[in-house]
Short mmCIF file of C-alpha atoms in Angstrom, two decimals:
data_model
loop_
_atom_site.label_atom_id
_atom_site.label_comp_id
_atom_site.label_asym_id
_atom_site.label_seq_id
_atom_site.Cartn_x
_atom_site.Cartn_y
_atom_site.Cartn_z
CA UNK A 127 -1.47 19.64 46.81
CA UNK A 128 1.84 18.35 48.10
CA UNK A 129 3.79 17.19 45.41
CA UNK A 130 6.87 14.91 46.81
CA UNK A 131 7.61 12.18 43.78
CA UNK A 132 11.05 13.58 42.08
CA UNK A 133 11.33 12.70 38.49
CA UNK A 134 11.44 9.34 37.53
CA UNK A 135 15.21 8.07 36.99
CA UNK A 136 16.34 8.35 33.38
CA UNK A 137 17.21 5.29 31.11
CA UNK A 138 18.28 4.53 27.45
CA UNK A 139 15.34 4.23 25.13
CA UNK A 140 14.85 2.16 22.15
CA UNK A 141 14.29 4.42 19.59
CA UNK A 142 12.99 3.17 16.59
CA UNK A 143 10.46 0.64 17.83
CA UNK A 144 7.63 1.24 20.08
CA UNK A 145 9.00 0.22 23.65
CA UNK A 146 7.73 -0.75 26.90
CA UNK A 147 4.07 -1.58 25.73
CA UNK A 148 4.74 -5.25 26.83
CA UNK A 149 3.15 -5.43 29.93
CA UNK A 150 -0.11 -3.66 29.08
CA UNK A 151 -3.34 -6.16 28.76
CA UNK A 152 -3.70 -6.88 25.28
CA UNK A 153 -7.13 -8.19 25.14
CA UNK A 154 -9.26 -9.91 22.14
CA UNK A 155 -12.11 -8.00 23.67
CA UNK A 156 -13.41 -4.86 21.83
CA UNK A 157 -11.73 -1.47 23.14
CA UNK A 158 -15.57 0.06 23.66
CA UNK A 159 -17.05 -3.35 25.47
CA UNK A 160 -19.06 -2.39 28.46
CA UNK A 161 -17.88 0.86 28.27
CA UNK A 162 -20.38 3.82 29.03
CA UNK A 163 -18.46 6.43 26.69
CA UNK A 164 -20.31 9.01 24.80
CA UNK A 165 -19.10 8.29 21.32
CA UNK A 166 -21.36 10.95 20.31
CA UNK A 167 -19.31 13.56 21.85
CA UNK A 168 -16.31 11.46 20.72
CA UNK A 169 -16.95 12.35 17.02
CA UNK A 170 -17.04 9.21 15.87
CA UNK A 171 -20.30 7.90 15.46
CA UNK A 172 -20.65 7.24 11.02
CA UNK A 173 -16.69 6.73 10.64
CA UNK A 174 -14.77 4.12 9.60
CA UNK A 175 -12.65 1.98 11.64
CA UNK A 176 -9.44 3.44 9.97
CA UNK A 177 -11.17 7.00 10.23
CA UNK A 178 -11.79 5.85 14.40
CA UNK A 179 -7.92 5.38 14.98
CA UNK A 180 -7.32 8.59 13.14
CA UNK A 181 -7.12 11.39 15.98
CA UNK A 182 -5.60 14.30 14.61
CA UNK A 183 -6.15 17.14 16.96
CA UNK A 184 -6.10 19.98 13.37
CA UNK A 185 -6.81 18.54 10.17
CA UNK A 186 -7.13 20.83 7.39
CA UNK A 187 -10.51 21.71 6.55
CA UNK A 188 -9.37 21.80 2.70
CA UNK A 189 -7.62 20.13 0.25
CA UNK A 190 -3.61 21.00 1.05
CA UNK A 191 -2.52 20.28 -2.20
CA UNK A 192 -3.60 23.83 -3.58
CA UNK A 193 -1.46 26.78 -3.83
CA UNK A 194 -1.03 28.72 -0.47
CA UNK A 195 -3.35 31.59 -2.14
CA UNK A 196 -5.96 28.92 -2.74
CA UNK A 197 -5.44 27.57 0.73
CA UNK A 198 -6.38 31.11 2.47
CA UNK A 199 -2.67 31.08 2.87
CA UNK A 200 -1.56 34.31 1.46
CA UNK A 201 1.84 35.82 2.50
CA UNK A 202 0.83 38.38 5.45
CA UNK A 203 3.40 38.78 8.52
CA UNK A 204 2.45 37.50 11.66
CA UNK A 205 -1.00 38.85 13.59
CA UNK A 206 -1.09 41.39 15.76
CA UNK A 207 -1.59 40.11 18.98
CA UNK A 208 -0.55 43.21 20.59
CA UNK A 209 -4.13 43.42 22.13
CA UNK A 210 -3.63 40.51 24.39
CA UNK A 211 -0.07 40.79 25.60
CA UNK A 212 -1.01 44.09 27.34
CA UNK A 213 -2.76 41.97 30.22
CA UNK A 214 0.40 39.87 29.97
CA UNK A 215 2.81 43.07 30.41
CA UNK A 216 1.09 44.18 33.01
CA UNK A 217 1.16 40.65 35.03
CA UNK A 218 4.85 40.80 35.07
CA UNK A 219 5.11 44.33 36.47
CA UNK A 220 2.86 43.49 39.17
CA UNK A 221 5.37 40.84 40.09
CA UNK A 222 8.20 42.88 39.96
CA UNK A 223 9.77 42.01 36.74
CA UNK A 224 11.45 44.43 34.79
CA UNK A 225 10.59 44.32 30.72
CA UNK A 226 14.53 44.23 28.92
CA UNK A 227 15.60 43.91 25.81
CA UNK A 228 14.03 41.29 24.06
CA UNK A 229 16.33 40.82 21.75
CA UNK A 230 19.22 39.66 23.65
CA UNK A 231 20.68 36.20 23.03
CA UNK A 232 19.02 34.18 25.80
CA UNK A 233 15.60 35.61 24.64
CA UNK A 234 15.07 32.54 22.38
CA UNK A 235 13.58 28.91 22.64
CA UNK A 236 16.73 27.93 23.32
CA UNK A 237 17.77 29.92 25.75
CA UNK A 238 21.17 29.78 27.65
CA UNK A 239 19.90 28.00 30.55
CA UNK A 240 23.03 25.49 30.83
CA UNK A 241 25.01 28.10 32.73
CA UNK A 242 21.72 27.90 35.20
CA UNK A 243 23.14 27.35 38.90
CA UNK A 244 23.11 23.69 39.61
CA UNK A 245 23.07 22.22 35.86
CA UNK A 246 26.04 21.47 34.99
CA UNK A 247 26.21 18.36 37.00
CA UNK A 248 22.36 17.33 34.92
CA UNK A 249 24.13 18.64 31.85
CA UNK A 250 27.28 16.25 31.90
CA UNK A 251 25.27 13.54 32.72
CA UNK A 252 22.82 13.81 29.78
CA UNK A 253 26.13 14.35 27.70
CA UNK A 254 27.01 10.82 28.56
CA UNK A 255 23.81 9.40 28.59
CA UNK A 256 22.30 10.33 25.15
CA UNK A 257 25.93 9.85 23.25
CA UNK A 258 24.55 5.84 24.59
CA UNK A 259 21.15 5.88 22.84
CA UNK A 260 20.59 3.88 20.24
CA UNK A 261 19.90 6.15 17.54
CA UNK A 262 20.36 9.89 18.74
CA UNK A 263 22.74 10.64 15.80
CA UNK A 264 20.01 10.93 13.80
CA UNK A 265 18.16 13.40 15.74
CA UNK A 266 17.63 17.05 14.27
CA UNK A 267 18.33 20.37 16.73
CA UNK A 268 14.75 20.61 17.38
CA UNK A 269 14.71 16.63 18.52
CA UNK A 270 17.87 16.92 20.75
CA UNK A 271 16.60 20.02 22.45
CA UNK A 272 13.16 18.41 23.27
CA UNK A 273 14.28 15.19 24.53
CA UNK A 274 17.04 17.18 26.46
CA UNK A 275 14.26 19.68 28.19
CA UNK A 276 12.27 16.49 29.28
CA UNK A 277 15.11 15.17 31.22
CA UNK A 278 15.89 18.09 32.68
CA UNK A 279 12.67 18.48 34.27
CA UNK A 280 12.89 19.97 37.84
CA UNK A 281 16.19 21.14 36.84
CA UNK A 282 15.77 24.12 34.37
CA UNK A 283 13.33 26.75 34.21
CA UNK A 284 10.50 26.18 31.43
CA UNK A 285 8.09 28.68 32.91
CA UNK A 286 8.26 32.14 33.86
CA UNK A 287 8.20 33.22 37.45
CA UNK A 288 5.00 34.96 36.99
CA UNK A 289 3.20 31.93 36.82
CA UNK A 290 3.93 31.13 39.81
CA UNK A 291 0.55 32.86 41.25
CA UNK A 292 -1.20 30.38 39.04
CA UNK A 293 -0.11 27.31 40.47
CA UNK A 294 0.21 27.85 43.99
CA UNK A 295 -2.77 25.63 44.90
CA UNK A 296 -0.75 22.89 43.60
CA UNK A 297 1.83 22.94 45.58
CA UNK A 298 4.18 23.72 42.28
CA UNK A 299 5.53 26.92 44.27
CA UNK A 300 7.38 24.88 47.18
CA UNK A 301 10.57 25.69 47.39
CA UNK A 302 11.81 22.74 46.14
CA UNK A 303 10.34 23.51 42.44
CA UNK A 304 11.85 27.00 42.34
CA UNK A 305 14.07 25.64 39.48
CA UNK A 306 10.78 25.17 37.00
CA UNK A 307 10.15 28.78 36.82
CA UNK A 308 13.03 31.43 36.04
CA UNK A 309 14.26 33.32 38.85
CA UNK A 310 12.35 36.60 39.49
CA UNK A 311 13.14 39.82 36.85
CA UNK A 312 14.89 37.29 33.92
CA UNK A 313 13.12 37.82 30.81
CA UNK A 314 14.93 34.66 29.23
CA UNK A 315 12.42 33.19 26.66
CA UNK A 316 11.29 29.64 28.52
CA UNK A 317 9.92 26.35 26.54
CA UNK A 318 6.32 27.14 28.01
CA UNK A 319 5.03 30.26 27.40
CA UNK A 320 2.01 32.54 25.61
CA UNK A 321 1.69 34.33 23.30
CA UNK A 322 -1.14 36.16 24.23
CA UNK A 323 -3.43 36.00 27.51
CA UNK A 324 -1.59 34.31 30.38
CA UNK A 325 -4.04 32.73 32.49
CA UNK A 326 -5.75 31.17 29.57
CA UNK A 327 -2.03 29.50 28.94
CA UNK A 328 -1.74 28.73 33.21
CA UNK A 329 -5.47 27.18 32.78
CA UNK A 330 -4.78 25.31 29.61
CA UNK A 331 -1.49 24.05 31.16
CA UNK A 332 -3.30 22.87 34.48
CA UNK A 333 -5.67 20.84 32.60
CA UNK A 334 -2.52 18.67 31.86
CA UNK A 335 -2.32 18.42 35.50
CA UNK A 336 -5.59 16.69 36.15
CA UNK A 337 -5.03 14.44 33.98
CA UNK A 338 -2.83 12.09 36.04
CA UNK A 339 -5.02 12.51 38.45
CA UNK A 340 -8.41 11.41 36.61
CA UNK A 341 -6.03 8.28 34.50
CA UNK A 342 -5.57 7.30 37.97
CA UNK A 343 -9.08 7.00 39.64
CA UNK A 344 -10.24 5.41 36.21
CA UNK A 345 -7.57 2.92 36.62
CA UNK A 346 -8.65 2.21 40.43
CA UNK A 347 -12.61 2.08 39.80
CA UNK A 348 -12.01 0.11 36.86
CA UNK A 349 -12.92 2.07 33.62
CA UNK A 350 -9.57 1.48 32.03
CA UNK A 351 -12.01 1.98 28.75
CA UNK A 352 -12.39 5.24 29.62
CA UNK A 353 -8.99 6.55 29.72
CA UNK A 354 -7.27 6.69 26.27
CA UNK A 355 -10.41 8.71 25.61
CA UNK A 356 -9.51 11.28 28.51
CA UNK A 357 -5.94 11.07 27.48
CA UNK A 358 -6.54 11.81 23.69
CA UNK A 359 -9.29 14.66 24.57
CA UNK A 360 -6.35 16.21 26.74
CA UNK A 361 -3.69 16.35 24.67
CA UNK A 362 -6.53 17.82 21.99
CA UNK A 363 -7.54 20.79 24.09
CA UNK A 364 -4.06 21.96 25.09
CA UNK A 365 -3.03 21.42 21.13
CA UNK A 366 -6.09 23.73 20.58
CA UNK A 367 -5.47 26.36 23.35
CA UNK A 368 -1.56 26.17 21.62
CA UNK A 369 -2.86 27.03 18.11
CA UNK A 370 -5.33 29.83 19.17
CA UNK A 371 -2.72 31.58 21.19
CA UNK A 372 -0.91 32.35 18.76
CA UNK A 373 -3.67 33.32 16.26
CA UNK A 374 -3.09 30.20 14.23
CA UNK A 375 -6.52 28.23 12.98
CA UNK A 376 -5.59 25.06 13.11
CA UNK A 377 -8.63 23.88 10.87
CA UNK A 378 -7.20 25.63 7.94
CA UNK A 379 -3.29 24.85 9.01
CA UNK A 380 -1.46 21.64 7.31
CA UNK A 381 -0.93 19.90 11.66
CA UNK A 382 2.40 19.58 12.49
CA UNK A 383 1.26 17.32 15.74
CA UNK A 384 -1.37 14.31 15.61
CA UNK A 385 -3.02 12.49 18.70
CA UNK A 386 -3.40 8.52 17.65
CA UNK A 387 -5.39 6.45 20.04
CA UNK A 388 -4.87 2.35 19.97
CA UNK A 389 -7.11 0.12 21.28
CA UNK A 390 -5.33 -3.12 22.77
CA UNK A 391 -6.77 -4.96 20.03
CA UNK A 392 -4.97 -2.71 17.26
CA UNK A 393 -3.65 -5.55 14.84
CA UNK A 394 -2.91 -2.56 12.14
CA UNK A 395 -2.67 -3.50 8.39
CA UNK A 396 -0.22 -6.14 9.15
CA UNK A 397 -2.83 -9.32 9.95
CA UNK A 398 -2.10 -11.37 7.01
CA UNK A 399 1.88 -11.22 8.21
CA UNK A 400 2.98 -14.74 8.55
CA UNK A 401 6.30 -14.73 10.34
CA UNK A 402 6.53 -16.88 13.41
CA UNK A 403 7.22 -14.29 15.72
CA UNK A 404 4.14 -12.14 14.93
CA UNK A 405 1.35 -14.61 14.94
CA UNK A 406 -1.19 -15.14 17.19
CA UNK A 407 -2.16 -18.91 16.35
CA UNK A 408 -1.22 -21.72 17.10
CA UNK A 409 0.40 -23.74 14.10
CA UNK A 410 -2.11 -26.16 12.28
CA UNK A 411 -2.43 -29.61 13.07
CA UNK A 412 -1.73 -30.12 9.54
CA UNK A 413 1.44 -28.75 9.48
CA UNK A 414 2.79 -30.52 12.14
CA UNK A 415 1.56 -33.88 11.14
CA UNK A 416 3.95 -33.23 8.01
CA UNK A 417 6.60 -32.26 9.87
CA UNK A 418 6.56 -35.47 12.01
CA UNK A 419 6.37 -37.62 8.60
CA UNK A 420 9.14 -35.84 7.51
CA UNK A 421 11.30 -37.23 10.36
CA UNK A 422 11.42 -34.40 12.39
CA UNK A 423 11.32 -36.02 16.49
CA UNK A 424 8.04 -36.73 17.53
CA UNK A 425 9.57 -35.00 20.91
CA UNK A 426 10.92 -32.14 19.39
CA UNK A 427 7.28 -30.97 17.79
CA UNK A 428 5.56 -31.89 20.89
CA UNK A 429 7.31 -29.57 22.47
CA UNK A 430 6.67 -26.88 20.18
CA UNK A 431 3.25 -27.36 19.76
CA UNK A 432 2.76 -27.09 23.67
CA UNK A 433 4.43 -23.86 23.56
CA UNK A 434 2.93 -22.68 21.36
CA UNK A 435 -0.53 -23.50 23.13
CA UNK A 436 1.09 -22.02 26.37
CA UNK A 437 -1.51 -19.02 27.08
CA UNK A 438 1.90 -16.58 28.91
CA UNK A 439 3.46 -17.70 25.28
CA UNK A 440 0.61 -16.82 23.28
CA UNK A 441 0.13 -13.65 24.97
CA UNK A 442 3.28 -12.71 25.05
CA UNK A 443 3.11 -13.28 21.41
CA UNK A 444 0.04 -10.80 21.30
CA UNK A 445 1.54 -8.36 22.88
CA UNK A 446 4.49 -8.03 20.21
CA UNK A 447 2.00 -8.17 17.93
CA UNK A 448 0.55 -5.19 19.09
CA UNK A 449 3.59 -3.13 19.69
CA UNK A 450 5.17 -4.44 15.90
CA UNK A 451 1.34 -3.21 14.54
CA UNK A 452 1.23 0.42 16.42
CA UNK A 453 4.93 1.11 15.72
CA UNK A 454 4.00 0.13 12.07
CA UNK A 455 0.63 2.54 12.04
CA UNK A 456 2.06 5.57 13.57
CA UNK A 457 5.26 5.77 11.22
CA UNK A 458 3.59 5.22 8.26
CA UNK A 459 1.41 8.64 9.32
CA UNK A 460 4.19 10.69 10.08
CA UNK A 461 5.68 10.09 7.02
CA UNK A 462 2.80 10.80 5.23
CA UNK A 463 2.18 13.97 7.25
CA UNK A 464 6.19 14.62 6.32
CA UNK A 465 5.27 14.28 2.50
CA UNK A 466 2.32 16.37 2.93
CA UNK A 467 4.69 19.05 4.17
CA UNK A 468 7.53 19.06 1.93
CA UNK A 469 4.74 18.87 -0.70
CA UNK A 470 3.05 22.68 0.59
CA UNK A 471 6.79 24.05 0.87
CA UNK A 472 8.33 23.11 -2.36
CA UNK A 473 9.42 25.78 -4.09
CA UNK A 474 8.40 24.59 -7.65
CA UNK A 475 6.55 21.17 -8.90
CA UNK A 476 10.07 19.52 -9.70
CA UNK A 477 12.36 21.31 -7.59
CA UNK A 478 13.96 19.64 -4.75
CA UNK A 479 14.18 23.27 -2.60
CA UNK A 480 11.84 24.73 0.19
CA UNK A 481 10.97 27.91 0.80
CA UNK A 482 11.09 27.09 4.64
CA UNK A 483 12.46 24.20 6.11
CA UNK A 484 9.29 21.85 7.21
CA UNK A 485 8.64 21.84 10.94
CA UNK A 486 9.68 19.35 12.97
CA UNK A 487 6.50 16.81 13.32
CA UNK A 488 5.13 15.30 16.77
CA UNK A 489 3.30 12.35 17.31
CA UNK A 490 1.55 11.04 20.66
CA UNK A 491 0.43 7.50 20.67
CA UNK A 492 -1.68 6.75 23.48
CA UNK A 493 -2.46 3.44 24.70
CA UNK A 494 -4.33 2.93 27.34
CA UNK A 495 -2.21 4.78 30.17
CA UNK A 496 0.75 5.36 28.05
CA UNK A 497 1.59 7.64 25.66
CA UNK A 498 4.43 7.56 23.49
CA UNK A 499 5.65 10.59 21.97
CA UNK A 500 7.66 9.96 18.62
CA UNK A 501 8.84 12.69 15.90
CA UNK A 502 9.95 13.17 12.24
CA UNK A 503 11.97 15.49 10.91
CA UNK A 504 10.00 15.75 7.43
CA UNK A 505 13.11 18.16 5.92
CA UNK A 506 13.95 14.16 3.84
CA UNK A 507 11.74 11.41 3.28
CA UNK A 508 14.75 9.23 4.29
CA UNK A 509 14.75 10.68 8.04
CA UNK A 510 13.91 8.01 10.47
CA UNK A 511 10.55 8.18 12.88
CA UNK A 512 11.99 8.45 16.64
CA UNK A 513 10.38 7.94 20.16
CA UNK A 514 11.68 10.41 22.47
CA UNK A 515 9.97 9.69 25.53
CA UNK A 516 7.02 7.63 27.48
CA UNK A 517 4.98 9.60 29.36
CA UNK A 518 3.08 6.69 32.47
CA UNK A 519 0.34 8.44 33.46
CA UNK A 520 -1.18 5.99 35.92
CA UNK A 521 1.07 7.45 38.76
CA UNK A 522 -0.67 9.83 40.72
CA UNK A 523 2.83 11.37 42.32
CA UNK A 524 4.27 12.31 38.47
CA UNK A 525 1.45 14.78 37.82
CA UNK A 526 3.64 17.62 36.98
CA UNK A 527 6.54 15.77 34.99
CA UNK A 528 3.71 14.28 33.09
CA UNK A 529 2.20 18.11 32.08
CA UNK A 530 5.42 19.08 30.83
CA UNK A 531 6.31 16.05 29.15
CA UNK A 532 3.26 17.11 27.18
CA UNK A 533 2.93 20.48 26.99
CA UNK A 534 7.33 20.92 26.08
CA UNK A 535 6.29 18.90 22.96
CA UNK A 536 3.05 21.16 21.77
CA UNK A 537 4.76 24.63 22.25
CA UNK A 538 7.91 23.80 20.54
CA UNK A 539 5.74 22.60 17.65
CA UNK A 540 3.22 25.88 17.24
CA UNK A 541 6.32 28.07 17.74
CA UNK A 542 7.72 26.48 14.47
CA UNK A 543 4.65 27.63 13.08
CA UNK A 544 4.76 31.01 14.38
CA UNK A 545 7.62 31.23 12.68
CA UNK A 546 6.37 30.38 9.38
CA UNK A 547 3.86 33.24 8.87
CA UNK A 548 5.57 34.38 5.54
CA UNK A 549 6.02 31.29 3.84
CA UNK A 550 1.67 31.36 2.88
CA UNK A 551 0.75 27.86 4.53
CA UNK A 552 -0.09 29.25 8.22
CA UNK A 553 -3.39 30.79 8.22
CA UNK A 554 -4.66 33.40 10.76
CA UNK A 555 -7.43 33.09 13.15
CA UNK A 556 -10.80 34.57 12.61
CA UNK A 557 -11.37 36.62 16.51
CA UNK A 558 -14.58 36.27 17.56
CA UNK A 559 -14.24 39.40 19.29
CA UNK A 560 -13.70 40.78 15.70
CA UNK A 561 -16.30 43.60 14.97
CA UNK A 562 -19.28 42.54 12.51
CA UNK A 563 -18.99 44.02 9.43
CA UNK A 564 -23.17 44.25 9.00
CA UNK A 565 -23.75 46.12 12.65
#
């Protein structure tokens, strides 16, 4: 596949509101309306409406308030996973890349990629671009070095050169793309990597490809129903490969990332708000009889009422509604998630220290096409909820900035929890390959 859209152009983003959800169509019909989906396989056939909008890709299968011992968490160091990186090591030889010393200082998430050839220019115009954002001063290291790898898409490397093999039927490998892989025999840790088997990661990555593709051909046959669905079980199966690559079972794991789908009729918990520029009705009769008798110009409340009757006004109204009530929804669960954390890491009942620093959390909110990615840092209850990006995924030509926009998101979050091993509250994958203790 030819891939010939560059990036889209970069702009400020509001960052503590949901943005740019405006001009989707926010309709009074019900999300599911002549919509063929299996809700069967969508898991939520017997739940609630409240349990419906909750898509969390790993809840915990117990009660997280235990101690870690009680949990299944006890302290063990990281599993050996030295089984499936052979395949791995091997891969690289065969592509002629030499296995240094891991331990050098560009072997890291955050590698030294800004001396990469031909970044500098990117680099100094990010510098002046984020210092313009309302709200990046509040963003943590892990924030500022995810929103800075998404704009720098096409630019610096986030995968290693011996994936290259796996994507050549896209079209990834023309020349013009060398910069997304590292240049042949660096062993520079990249954003996007594995763990452990490396065509498992190249398929679980690809799936992020198609789904452009299938958003768009839902969009153009008309089963706009069915695509938050897609979206949300996308984002779910790469969070899933994520997780098992790197031993963690994310059933038994407090989640560090959530997947919330909102229907365009999402009014959240907010309905009985009654400030003028949130409702969706028109003002009583009533009320604007006694306005008129209390002198107000019969002109004047004409006017208004007309406007407010206007059906562009009234959905316009609507549709900040909608964005007030999602923006609403998905902070109040990342904070919650945040508590939750700082909760498991405490190091006593009353004490205000961690043992570890919480991870960085991750939200994506998808509606309809769009999905919005937003954070928390959970380390204070006081730390704001961001949006880093908006991820369109009804253009067909953004396929691959849309996969990494993704998939940068999901491996920075499980490699904070690879790196928590030794605090109690990761807990290691059962292998089903594991022998069975009764043959």
């Amino acid at each position: 596949m030819d891939f010939s859209t560059p990036p889209p152009p970069r702009g400020p983003l509001i960052l503590d509101t949901i943005t740019a959800l405006g001009d989707l169509s926010v309709s009074s019909r019900s999300y599911f309306e002549d919509s063929d989906v299996d809700m069967h396989d969508a898991d939520w056939e017997g739940l609630s409406e409240d349990e419906m909008l909750y898509d969390a890709p790993c809840l915990p299968s117990i009660e997280t308030d235990d101690p870690p011992y009680l949990r299944g968490g006890i302290l063990m160091p990281p599993p050996n996973l030295h089984w499936a990186r052979k395949p791995s090591v091997a891969g690289r030889q065969d592509q002629g890349d030499d296995d240094d010393d891991q331990d050098d200082d560009g072997y890291s998430a955050s590698s030294d990629w800004d001396e990469y050839d031909g970044l500098s220019p990117a680099l100094d115009e990010y510098d002046d671009i984020v210092t313009r954002l309302e709200g990046s001063e509040d963003w943590n290291a892990e924030q500022r070095k995810l929103h800075k790898l998404i704009y720098m898409r096409g630019l610096h490397p986030m995968m290693h050169s011996w994936w290259r093999v796996s994507f050549k039927m896209w079209g990834v490998t023309q020349p013009h793309l060398d910069d997304v892989f590292t240049p042949k025999n660096s062993q520079k840790r990249v954003a996007i990597h594995a763990y452990g088997n490396e065509v498992a990661a190249a398929k679980a990555l690809e799936s992020l490809f198609y789904l452009s593709q299938t958003v768009t051909d839902y969009e153009e046959i008309g089963y706009q129903s069915k695509i938050a669905m897609t979206v949300v079980k996308g984002i779910r199966g790469y969070i899933k490969w994520a997780l098992r690559d790197a031993g963690i079972d994310q059933h038994r794991t407090q989640p560090c990332m959530l997947v919330q789908a909102y229907p365009p009729d999402f009014r959240g918990a907010d309905d009985d708000d009654d400030d003028s520029d949130g409702s969706d009705f028109a003002p009583s009769p009533v009320s604007a009889k006694s306005n008129e008798e209390d002198g107000a110009p019969k002109t004047t409340i004409a006017a208004a009422v007309d406007k407010k009757l206007d059906p562009e006004y009234l959905e316009a109204q609507r549709a900040r509604r909608f964005t007030r009530a999602v923006s609403r929804d998905l902070e109040r669960r990342l904070l919650d998630m945040g508590q939750r954390w700082r909760d498991l890491l405490r190091a006593g009942k009353k004490s205000k220290r961690f043992v570890a620093p919480p991870p960085t959390l991750y939200a994506f909110a998808v509606v309809q096409h769009i999905v919005m990615l937003a954070s928390h840092d959970p380390g204070a209850a006081t730390n704001p909820v961001v949006v880093l990006e908006q991820v369109r995924l009804n253009d067909r030509g953004q396929w691959l900035w849309n996969a990494l926009s993704i998939a940068l998101p999901v491996n920075m979050a499980r490699d904070a929890l690879n790196g928590m091993w030794e605090t109690g509250v990761v807990v290691e994958e059962r292998r089903d390959s594991e022998s069975d203790p009764d043959l």
